[in-house]
Amino acid sequence: MTNIETIEVAAAAGAYPVLVGEGLLNRPGGLKEWLRGGGVLAVTSRTVAEIYLDRLPALLGADECESVILPDGEEAKSIGHWQRILRRMAELELGRDCALLALGGGCVGDVAGFAAACYHRGVDYLQLPTTLLAQVDSSVGGKTAINTDWGKNLLGAFHQPRAVLCDTAALSTLPQREFAAGLAEVVKYGMVADSSFFGWLENNNRRLLARDAACLRHAVKRSVEIKARIVGEDEHDRSGRRAVLNFGHSFAHAIEHSAGYGEWLHGEAVAAGMCMAARLAVGEGGLRETDRKRLEALLSAFGLPLCAQGLGADTLKRAMLTDKKNLKGAIRLVLPDGLGRARLTSDFSHESLDAVLAGQQP
Ligand code: NAD
Ligand code: GLY
């Protein structure tokens, strides 16, 4: 077991730790300190269950672990699967001292977290994220949600986990496309909050892509540190501070929606969305062209898309109008003010936005 880094996340209901290290899923009794002694139910998805579910009894220091196995991907984030988790909790007669274990990617974490937020008006859950995206983003900060037929992530709650264990060794089994999608969110942290981390990513892009263990540990740790700081400043996403974590996401959600969910991975859409937001920011005078080119070069080195090719500007614009960040019908976007700085704003030219959506430089 290599060094374990611990990052504290401040939250109204109490601070919680995010542990980052290799082998965290292999420690006998490694979860015990965060359990209240009630029953435990693991929530996972088919692929992750095949690889990692048998680690849980030892982690709990128990002979076995009850589980609910969901489909892989977005399909898990449905009202039906959320209800399945809750029904299983009721069948097991779990009390308020129980805990859910969310073992998997962001989809499992989001639906399990929302079930934990609702069961008996809120019980504990532990995040055991196994994708890069989940380790650096979705497992931290307490946003839980499911999808509905009127949109993605539109039913949910803020409910912070009791602890998050990011075992970077688990990333070795992640398909390359999923791994690259997670790197988009890592790049996002450099763009919105830390230009030296951005420079580190540029200098280490090959080692990172090859999943070098030390590089991975640093990338996950630094990403979590940045997210923890921002969540601590604006836990419930009210002041605009936390919104910077949605850099590129208004475009990304429009891409995912317009292409049909599942066509683009979330991180791929975020990569293209960040490039579109950066293009707009250059047109608005907030970002230097050289920095926009650095962003594109880094995302390109990670094999990520740089534009929303094949999707019409009108379709994308219509989808952007339903974004949760909009206020009184006005589109609000996160735009970089330079490398390592960003803000939420509705102060930009709509002609420039239309040009960007049409794939042009404003
Ligand atoms: P995902 O949960 O669909 O996982 C990707 C795929 O990889 C799945 O098929 C999964 O079974 C498989 N997988 C997971 N871990 C694996 C491993 N170690 N080895 C092999 N296969 C593995 O995708 P994701 O990118 O982790 O999460 C995307 C979701 O996260 C979206 O629904 C998005 O809305 C949500 N999200 C939430 C937040 C938040 O703050 N709550 C933030 C960002 C994204
Ligand atoms: N992923 C954006 C947030 O957690 O606020």
Short mmCIF file of C-alpha atoms and ligand atoms in Angstrom, two decimals:
data_model
loop_
_atom_site.label_atom_id
_atom_site.label_comp_id
_atom_site.label_asym_id
_atom_site.label_seq_id
_atom_site.Cartn_x
_atom_site.Cartn_y
_atom_site.Cartn_z
CA MET A 1 0.00 0.00 0.00
CA THR A 2 1.53 3.33 -1.05
CA ASN A 3 0.95 6.61 0.75
CA ILE A 4 -2.63 7.59 1.34
CA GLU A 5 -3.47 11.26 0.94
CA THR A 6 -6.46 12.62 2.85
CA ILE A 7 -8.34 15.73 1.80
CA GLU A 8 -11.07 17.17 4.05
CA VAL A 9 -14.27 18.54 2.51
CA ALA A 10 -16.04 21.13 4.67
CA ALA A 11 -19.84 20.71 4.72
CA ALA A 12 -22.72 22.01 6.82
CA ALA A 13 -23.51 18.51 8.13
CA GLY A 14 -19.87 17.92 9.09
CA ALA A 15 -16.55 17.65 7.30
CA TYR A 16 -15.71 14.36 5.61
CA PRO A 17 -12.51 12.86 4.24
CA VAL A 18 -11.59 11.94 0.70
CA LEU A 19 -8.81 9.35 0.71
CA VAL A 20 -6.63 8.95 -2.38
CA GLY A 21 -4.21 6.05 -2.81
CA GLU A 22 -3.52 2.75 -4.48
CA GLY A 23 -5.07 -0.32 -2.89
CA LEU A 24 -7.75 1.38 -0.77
CA LEU A 25 -10.22 -1.31 -1.85
CA ASN A 26 -7.87 -4.01 -0.55
CA ARG A 27 -7.59 -3.02 3.11
CA PRO A 28 -9.27 -5.52 5.49
CA GLY A 29 -11.72 -3.60 7.66
CA GLY A 30 -10.89 -0.43 5.69
CA LEU A 31 -14.45 0.92 5.86
CA LYS A 32 -15.25 0.17 9.48
CA GLU A 33 -14.42 3.58 10.91
CA TRP A 34 -17.22 5.22 8.90
CA LEU A 35 -20.00 2.75 9.72
CA ARG A 36 -22.48 3.32 12.55
CA GLY A 37 -23.13 -0.36 13.17
CA GLY A 38 -26.40 -0.67 11.23
CA GLY A 39 -26.79 -2.75 8.08
CA VAL A 40 -24.91 -2.09 4.87
CA LEU A 41 -26.10 -2.36 1.28
CA ALA A 42 -23.72 -2.05 -1.67
CA VAL A 43 -24.95 -0.46 -4.89
CA THR A 44 -22.89 -1.18 -7.97
CA SER A 45 -23.17 -1.83 -11.70
CA ARG A 46 -22.77 -5.03 -13.70
CA THR A 47 -19.20 -4.53 -14.98
CA VAL A 48 -17.88 -3.15 -11.71
CA ALA A 49 -19.56 -5.97 -9.76
CA GLU A 50 -17.69 -8.56 -11.84
CA ILE A 51 -14.32 -7.00 -11.03
CA TYR A 52 -14.63 -5.46 -7.56
CA LEU A 53 -17.74 -6.60 -5.66
CA ASP A 54 -15.95 -9.54 -4.01
CA ARG A 55 -13.60 -7.05 -2.25
CA LEU A 56 -16.41 -5.64 -0.12
CA PRO A 57 -16.82 -8.31 2.61
CA ALA A 58 -13.14 -8.00 3.58
CA LEU A 59 -13.32 -4.20 3.43
CA LEU A 60 -16.26 -4.35 5.82
CA GLY A 61 -14.64 -7.01 7.99
CA ALA A 62 -17.72 -9.21 7.36
CA ASP A 63 -18.49 -12.59 5.80
CA GLU A 64 -20.74 -11.16 3.12
CA CYS A 65 -22.26 -7.97 1.78
CA GLU A 66 -25.79 -7.48 0.44
CA SER A 67 -25.85 -5.77 -2.94
CA VAL A 68 -28.03 -4.31 -5.65
CA ILE A 69 -26.52 -4.61 -9.12
CA LEU A 70 -27.64 -1.97 -11.61
CA PRO A 71 -27.06 -1.75 -15.36
CA ASP A 72 -23.89 0.04 -16.49
CA GLY A 73 -24.08 3.71 -17.45
CA GLU A 74 -26.91 6.25 -17.49
CA GLU A 75 -29.62 3.57 -17.49
CA ALA A 76 -28.90 3.13 -13.76
CA LYS A 77 -29.95 6.73 -13.01
CA SER A 78 -33.68 6.09 -13.44
CA ILE A 79 -36.61 6.38 -11.08
CA GLY A 80 -37.08 2.61 -11.44
CA HIS A 81 -33.55 1.71 -10.29
CA TRP A 82 -33.61 4.36 -7.54
CA GLN A 83 -36.82 2.73 -6.28
CA ARG A 84 -35.23 -0.74 -6.50
CA ILE A 85 -32.46 0.39 -4.13
CA LEU A 86 -34.99 1.85 -1.68
CA ARG A 87 -37.17 -1.27 -1.80
CA ARG A 88 -34.14 -3.48 -1.07
CA MET A 89 -33.25 -1.24 1.87
CA ALA A 90 -36.78 -1.63 3.20
CA GLU A 91 -36.74 -5.43 2.66
CA LEU A 92 -33.51 -5.61 4.65
CA GLU A 93 -35.22 -3.50 7.34
CA LEU A 94 -32.32 -1.09 7.40
CA GLY A 95 -32.58 1.59 10.06
CA ARG A 96 -31.26 5.13 10.22
CA ASP A 97 -27.85 3.83 11.28
CA CYS A 98 -27.37 1.97 7.99
CA ALA A 99 -25.07 2.88 5.12
CA LEU A 100 -25.10 2.49 1.37
CA LEU A 101 -21.81 1.78 -0.40
CA ALA A 102 -21.69 3.32 -3.88
CA LEU A 103 -19.14 1.18 -5.74
CA GLY A 104 -18.69 2.29 -9.35
CA GLY A 105 -18.71 5.27 -11.68
CA GLY A 106 -20.60 8.54 -11.42
CA CYS A 107 -23.88 6.93 -12.46
CA VAL A 108 -23.86 4.50 -9.53
CA GLY A 109 -22.68 7.25 -7.16
CA ASP A 110 -25.42 9.66 -8.24
CA VAL A 111 -28.34 7.20 -7.92
CA ALA A 112 -27.05 5.56 -4.71
CA GLY A 113 -26.44 8.98 -3.19
CA PHE A 114 -29.97 10.07 -4.04
CA ALA A 115 -31.40 6.87 -2.50
CA ALA A 116 -29.36 7.57 0.65
CA ALA A 117 -30.67 11.15 0.69
CA CYS A 118 -34.28 9.92 0.59
CA TYR A 119 -34.36 6.74 2.71
CA HIS A 120 -35.70 7.63 6.16
CA ARG A 121 -35.08 11.27 5.18
CA GLY A 122 -31.36 10.69 4.86
CA VAL A 123 -28.89 7.97 5.80
CA ASP A 124 -25.14 7.59 5.36
CA TYR A 125 -23.42 6.57 2.18
CA LEU A 126 -19.79 5.99 1.31
CA GLN A 127 -18.44 6.69 -2.14
CA LEU A 128 -16.07 4.08 -3.59
CA PRO A 129 -15.55 5.62 -7.06
CA THR A 130 -13.97 3.40 -9.72
CA THR A 131 -13.84 5.75 -12.74
CA LEU A 132 -11.48 8.69 -13.09
CA LEU A 133 -14.44 11.03 -13.55
CA ALA A 134 -16.06 9.78 -10.36
CA GLN A 135 -12.81 10.03 -8.37
CA VAL A 136 -12.03 13.60 -9.41
CA ASP A 137 -15.54 14.96 -9.59
CA SER A 138 -18.86 13.20 -9.00
CA SER A 139 -18.02 11.40 -5.72
CA VAL A 140 -17.01 14.66 -4.02
CA GLY A 141 -19.40 17.47 -3.14
CA GLY A 142 -22.71 15.74 -2.46
CA LYS A 143 -24.62 16.37 -5.69
CA THR A 144 -26.89 13.36 -6.17
CA ALA A 145 -29.42 12.90 -8.96
CA ILE A 146 -31.37 10.72 -11.32
CA ASN A 147 -32.57 11.40 -14.86
CA THR A 148 -36.22 11.89 -15.79
CA ASP A 149 -38.04 11.91 -19.11
CA TRP A 150 -37.94 15.73 -19.00
CA GLY A 151 -34.17 15.94 -18.61
CA LYS A 152 -30.89 14.74 -17.13
CA ASN A 153 -30.08 15.13 -13.41
CA LEU A 154 -33.33 17.02 -12.83
CA LEU A 155 -34.38 15.10 -9.71
CA GLY A 156 -31.87 15.07 -6.91
CA ALA A 157 -30.59 16.42 -3.63
CA PHE A 158 -27.47 17.74 -1.99
CA HIS A 159 -26.42 14.94 0.35
CA GLN A 160 -22.78 14.66 1.32
CA PRO A 161 -21.13 11.23 1.67
CA ARG A 162 -19.63 10.15 4.99
CA ALA A 163 -16.31 9.40 3.29
CA VAL A 164 -14.89 8.90 -0.20
CA LEU A 165 -12.22 6.30 -0.99
CA CYS A 166 -10.46 6.84 -4.33
CA ASP A 167 -8.45 3.71 -5.07
CA THR A 168 -6.36 4.80 -8.04
CA ALA A 169 -5.39 1.17 -8.72
CA ALA A 170 -9.02 0.53 -9.73
CA LEU A 171 -8.46 2.82 -12.72
CA SER A 172 -6.24 0.17 -14.33
CA THR A 173 -9.31 -1.77 -15.54
CA LEU A 174 -11.12 1.27 -16.93
CA PRO A 175 -11.60 1.26 -20.74
CA GLN A 176 -9.38 3.87 -22.44
CA ARG A 177 -12.32 5.91 -23.73
CA GLU A 178 -13.75 6.23 -20.21
CA PHE A 179 -10.33 7.10 -18.82
CA ALA A 180 -9.83 9.89 -21.39
CA ALA A 181 -13.32 11.23 -20.62
CA GLY A 182 -12.27 11.56 -16.95
CA LEU A 183 -9.17 13.50 -18.01
CA ALA A 184 -11.43 16.23 -19.42
CA GLU A 185 -12.65 16.99 -15.89
CA VAL A 186 -9.04 17.01 -14.64
CA VAL A 187 -8.13 19.58 -17.32
CA LYS A 188 -11.18 21.59 -16.22
CA TYR A 189 -9.65 22.10 -12.74
CA GLY A 190 -6.48 23.51 -14.26
CA MET A 191 -8.49 25.87 -16.45
CA VAL A 192 -10.80 27.25 -13.74
CA ALA A 193 -8.59 27.22 -10.67
CA ASP A 194 -4.91 26.40 -11.03
CA SER A 195 -2.72 27.42 -13.96
CA SER A 196 0.33 25.62 -12.51
CA PHE A 197 -1.66 22.38 -12.35
CA PHE A 198 -2.56 23.01 -16.00
CA GLY A 199 1.17 23.33 -16.77
CA TRP A 200 1.85 20.10 -14.84
CA LEU A 201 -0.78 18.32 -16.96
CA GLU A 202 0.88 19.61 -20.14
CA ASN A 203 4.28 18.38 -18.96
CA ASN A 204 2.98 14.98 -17.85
CA ASN A 205 0.32 14.26 -20.44
CA ARG A 206 2.05 11.13 -21.81
CA ARG A 207 2.70 9.59 -18.39
CA LEU A 208 -0.86 10.35 -17.35
CA LEU A 209 -2.31 8.80 -20.46
CA ALA A 210 -0.18 5.70 -19.77
CA ARG A 211 -1.72 5.69 -16.23
CA ASP A 212 1.61 6.06 -14.47
CA ALA A 213 0.74 5.37 -10.81
CA ALA A 214 2.44 8.42 -9.26
CA CYS A 215 1.02 10.75 -11.90
CA LEU A 216 -2.47 9.39 -11.45
CA ARG A 217 -2.27 9.82 -7.69
CA HIS A 218 -1.17 13.43 -8.07
CA ALA A 219 -3.82 14.24 -10.70
CA VAL A 220 -6.62 12.78 -8.56
CA LYS A 221 -5.34 14.39 -5.36
CA ARG A 222 -4.91 17.87 -6.87
CA SER A 223 -8.31 17.68 -8.58
CA VAL A 224 -10.00 16.67 -5.32
CA GLU A 225 -8.19 19.45 -3.42
CA ILE A 226 -9.50 22.03 -5.87
CA LYS A 227 -13.02 20.61 -5.83
CA ALA A 228 -13.02 20.39 -2.00
CA ARG A 229 -11.96 24.04 -1.69
CA ILE A 230 -14.66 25.27 -4.06
CA VAL A 231 -17.40 23.07 -2.53
CA GLY A 232 -16.39 24.36 0.91
CA GLU A 233 -16.96 27.92 -0.32
CA ASP A 234 -20.38 27.28 -1.92
CA GLU A 235 -21.71 23.87 -0.89
CA HIS A 236 -25.20 24.38 -2.32
CA ASP A 237 -24.16 26.04 -5.58
CA ARG A 238 -25.82 29.35 -4.73
CA SER A 239 -23.18 32.08 -4.99
CA GLY A 240 -21.80 31.33 -8.44
CA ARG A 241 -18.50 30.11 -6.94
CA ARG A 242 -19.26 26.38 -7.33
CA ALA A 243 -20.72 27.06 -10.77
CA VAL A 244 -17.18 27.48 -12.15
CA LEU A 245 -16.90 23.69 -11.86
CA ASN A 246 -19.41 23.65 -14.70
CA PHE A 247 -16.96 25.21 -17.15
CA GLY A 248 -17.85 23.81 -20.58
CA HIS A 249 -20.87 22.00 -19.15
CA SER A 250 -23.66 24.19 -20.63
CA PHE A 251 -22.30 23.33 -24.07
CA ALA A 252 -21.67 19.74 -22.98
CA HIS A 253 -25.22 19.16 -21.76
CA ALA A 254 -26.52 20.60 -25.03
CA ILE A 255 -24.23 18.25 -27.00
CA GLU A 256 -25.28 15.20 -24.96
CA HIS A 257 -28.94 16.10 -25.26
CA SER A 258 -28.81 16.92 -28.99
CA ALA A 259 -26.78 13.85 -29.96
CA GLY A 260 -28.94 11.55 -27.82
CA TYR A 261 -27.72 10.42 -24.38
CA GLY A 262 -25.06 7.75 -24.61
CA GLU A 263 -23.63 8.83 -27.98
CA TRP A 264 -21.04 11.09 -26.36
CA LEU A 265 -19.48 10.29 -22.98
CA HIS A 266 -20.03 13.13 -20.52
CA GLY A 267 -16.29 13.93 -20.36
CA GLU A 268 -16.01 13.98 -24.15
CA ALA A 269 -18.84 16.51 -24.33
CA VAL A 270 -17.14 18.54 -21.56
CA ALA A 271 -13.93 18.63 -23.62
CA ALA A 272 -15.72 19.99 -26.69
CA GLY A 273 -17.77 22.31 -24.45
CA MET A 274 -14.64 23.78 -22.82
CA CYS A 275 -13.19 24.49 -26.27
CA MET A 276 -16.42 26.24 -27.30
CA ALA A 277 -16.51 28.31 -24.09
CA ALA A 278 -12.83 29.18 -24.58
CA ARG A 279 -13.50 30.33 -28.14
CA LEU A 280 -16.28 32.59 -26.86
CA ALA A 281 -14.03 33.90 -24.08
CA VAL A 282 -11.34 34.83 -26.60
CA GLY A 283 -13.96 36.72 -28.64
CA GLU A 284 -15.06 38.52 -25.46
CA GLY A 285 -11.49 39.45 -24.59
CA GLY A 286 -11.25 37.33 -21.41
CA LEU A 287 -8.83 34.65 -22.62
CA ARG A 288 -5.68 34.92 -24.69
CA GLU A 289 -5.65 33.05 -27.99
CA THR A 290 -2.39 31.36 -26.93
CA ASP A 291 -4.11 29.94 -23.83
CA ARG A 292 -7.06 28.72 -25.89
CA LYS A 293 -4.59 26.91 -28.14
CA ARG A 294 -2.89 25.37 -25.09
CA LEU A 295 -6.29 24.03 -23.94
CA GLU A 296 -6.96 22.50 -27.36
CA ALA A 297 -3.46 20.99 -27.57
CA LEU A 298 -3.81 19.34 -24.15
CA LEU A 299 -7.28 17.92 -24.84
CA SER A 300 -6.08 16.75 -28.23
CA ALA A 301 -3.09 14.98 -26.62
CA PHE A 302 -5.65 13.11 -24.49
CA GLY A 303 -7.55 12.12 -27.64
CA LEU A 304 -10.60 14.21 -26.72
CA PRO A 305 -12.94 16.01 -29.14
CA LEU A 306 -12.50 19.77 -29.63
CA CYS A 307 -15.84 20.64 -31.22
CA ALA A 308 -19.43 19.44 -31.54
CA GLN A 309 -19.14 18.30 -35.12
CA GLY A 310 -22.37 17.29 -36.83
CA LEU A 311 -24.73 18.97 -34.37
CA GLY A 312 -26.69 21.99 -35.62
CA ALA A 313 -26.27 25.40 -33.96
CA ASP A 314 -30.06 25.86 -33.54
CA THR A 315 -30.48 22.47 -31.87
CA LEU A 316 -27.60 23.19 -29.50
CA LYS A 317 -28.94 26.67 -28.65
CA ARG A 318 -32.42 25.29 -27.89
CA ALA A 319 -30.89 22.70 -25.56
CA MET A 320 -28.78 25.39 -23.84
CA LEU A 321 -31.91 27.33 -22.98
CA THR A 322 -32.96 24.57 -20.52
CA ASP A 323 -29.69 24.69 -18.53
CA LYS A 324 -30.08 24.80 -14.71
CA LYS A 325 -27.64 27.74 -14.48
CA ASN A 326 -29.86 30.03 -16.56
CA LEU A 327 -31.66 32.83 -14.72
CA LYS A 328 -34.98 34.33 -15.84
CA GLY A 329 -34.57 32.79 -19.31
CA ALA A 330 -31.08 34.27 -19.85
CA ILE A 331 -28.27 31.85 -20.71
CA ARG A 332 -25.48 32.00 -18.14
CA LEU A 333 -22.10 30.51 -18.96
CA VAL A 334 -18.85 29.88 -17.17
CA LEU A 335 -16.17 31.73 -19.12
CA PRO A 336 -12.45 31.74 -18.37
CA ASP A 337 -10.89 35.07 -17.39
CA GLY A 338 -7.45 33.69 -18.15
CA LEU A 339 -5.74 30.39 -17.47
CA GLY A 340 -6.72 29.26 -13.94
CA ARG A 341 -9.60 31.73 -13.48
CA ALA A 342 -13.28 31.62 -14.49
CA ARG A 343 -16.63 33.16 -13.61
CA LEU A 344 -20.33 32.63 -14.21
CA THR A 345 -21.73 35.35 -16.45
CA SER A 346 -24.60 36.30 -18.75
CA ASP A 347 -22.58 39.22 -20.09
CA PHE A 348 -21.47 38.06 -23.53
CA SER A 349 -22.53 38.70 -27.12
CA HIS A 350 -25.23 36.35 -28.39
CA GLU A 351 -23.93 36.81 -31.93
CA SER A 352 -20.59 35.46 -30.72
CA LEU A 353 -22.32 32.54 -28.98
CA ASP A 354 -24.20 31.75 -32.20
CA ALA A 355 -20.92 31.84 -34.13
CA VAL A 356 -19.29 29.44 -31.65
CA LEU A 357 -22.29 27.08 -31.85
CA ALA A 358 -21.94 27.13 -35.63
CA GLY A 359 -18.31 26.05 -35.24
CA GLN A 360 -16.80 29.45 -36.05
CA GLN A 361 -14.39 31.73 -34.21
CA PRO A 362 -16.36 34.89 -33.24
P1 NAD B 1 -20.30 5.65 -15.56
O1 NAD B 1 -20.74 5.69 -14.18
O2 NAD B 1 -21.31 5.36 -16.63
O3 NAD B 1 -19.11 4.61 -15.68
C1 NAD B 1 -18.54 4.39 -16.96
C2 NAD B 1 -18.48 2.91 -17.33
O4 NAD B 1 -17.31 2.33 -16.79
C3 NAD B 1 -19.63 2.06 -16.85
O5 NAD B 1 -19.97 1.15 -17.86
C4 NAD B 1 -19.04 1.35 -15.64
O6 NAD B 1 -19.67 0.13 -15.36
C5 NAD B 1 -17.61 1.15 -16.07
N1 NAD B 1 -16.63 1.10 -14.99
C6 NAD B 1 -16.62 1.84 -13.86
N2 NAD B 1 -15.49 1.63 -13.18
C7 NAD B 1 -14.79 0.72 -13.86
C8 NAD B 1 -13.52 0.12 -13.67
N3 NAD B 1 -12.73 0.46 -12.65
N4 NAD B 1 -13.11 -0.80 -14.56
C9 NAD B 1 -13.88 -1.11 -15.64
N5 NAD B 1 -15.07 -0.56 -15.90
C10 NAD B 1 -15.51 0.36 -15.02
O7 NAD B 1 -19.61 7.02 -16.01
P2 NAD B 1 -18.84 8.15 -15.20
O8 NAD B 1 -18.13 8.92 -16.22
O9 NAD B 1 -18.10 7.62 -14.04
O10 NAD B 1 -20.03 9.04 -14.59
C11 NAD B 1 -20.88 9.78 -15.43
C12 NAD B 1 -22.04 10.28 -14.60
O11 NAD B 1 -21.57 11.11 -13.55
C13 NAD B 1 -23.04 11.11 -15.39
O12 NAD B 1 -24.34 10.66 -15.14
C14 NAD B 1 -22.86 12.53 -14.85
O13 NAD B 1 -24.04 13.28 -14.89
C15 NAD B 1 -22.44 12.24 -13.44
N6 NAD B 1 -21.69 13.33 -12.79
C16 NAD B 1 -22.08 13.71 -11.56
C17 NAD B 1 -21.40 14.71 -10.89
C18 NAD B 1 -21.79 15.07 -9.50
O14 NAD B 1 -21.26 16.06 -8.97
N7 NAD B 1 -22.65 14.31 -8.85
C19 NAD B 1 -20.29 15.32 -11.49
C20 NAD B 1 -19.90 14.90 -12.76
C21 NAD B 1 -20.61 13.90 -13.41
N1 GLY B 2 -19.60 18.74 -11.04
C1 GLY B 2 -19.98 20.06 -10.65
C2 GLY B 2 -20.25 20.19 -9.21
O1 GLY B 2 -20.08 19.28 -8.44
O2 GLY B 2 -20.64 21.25 -8.80
#
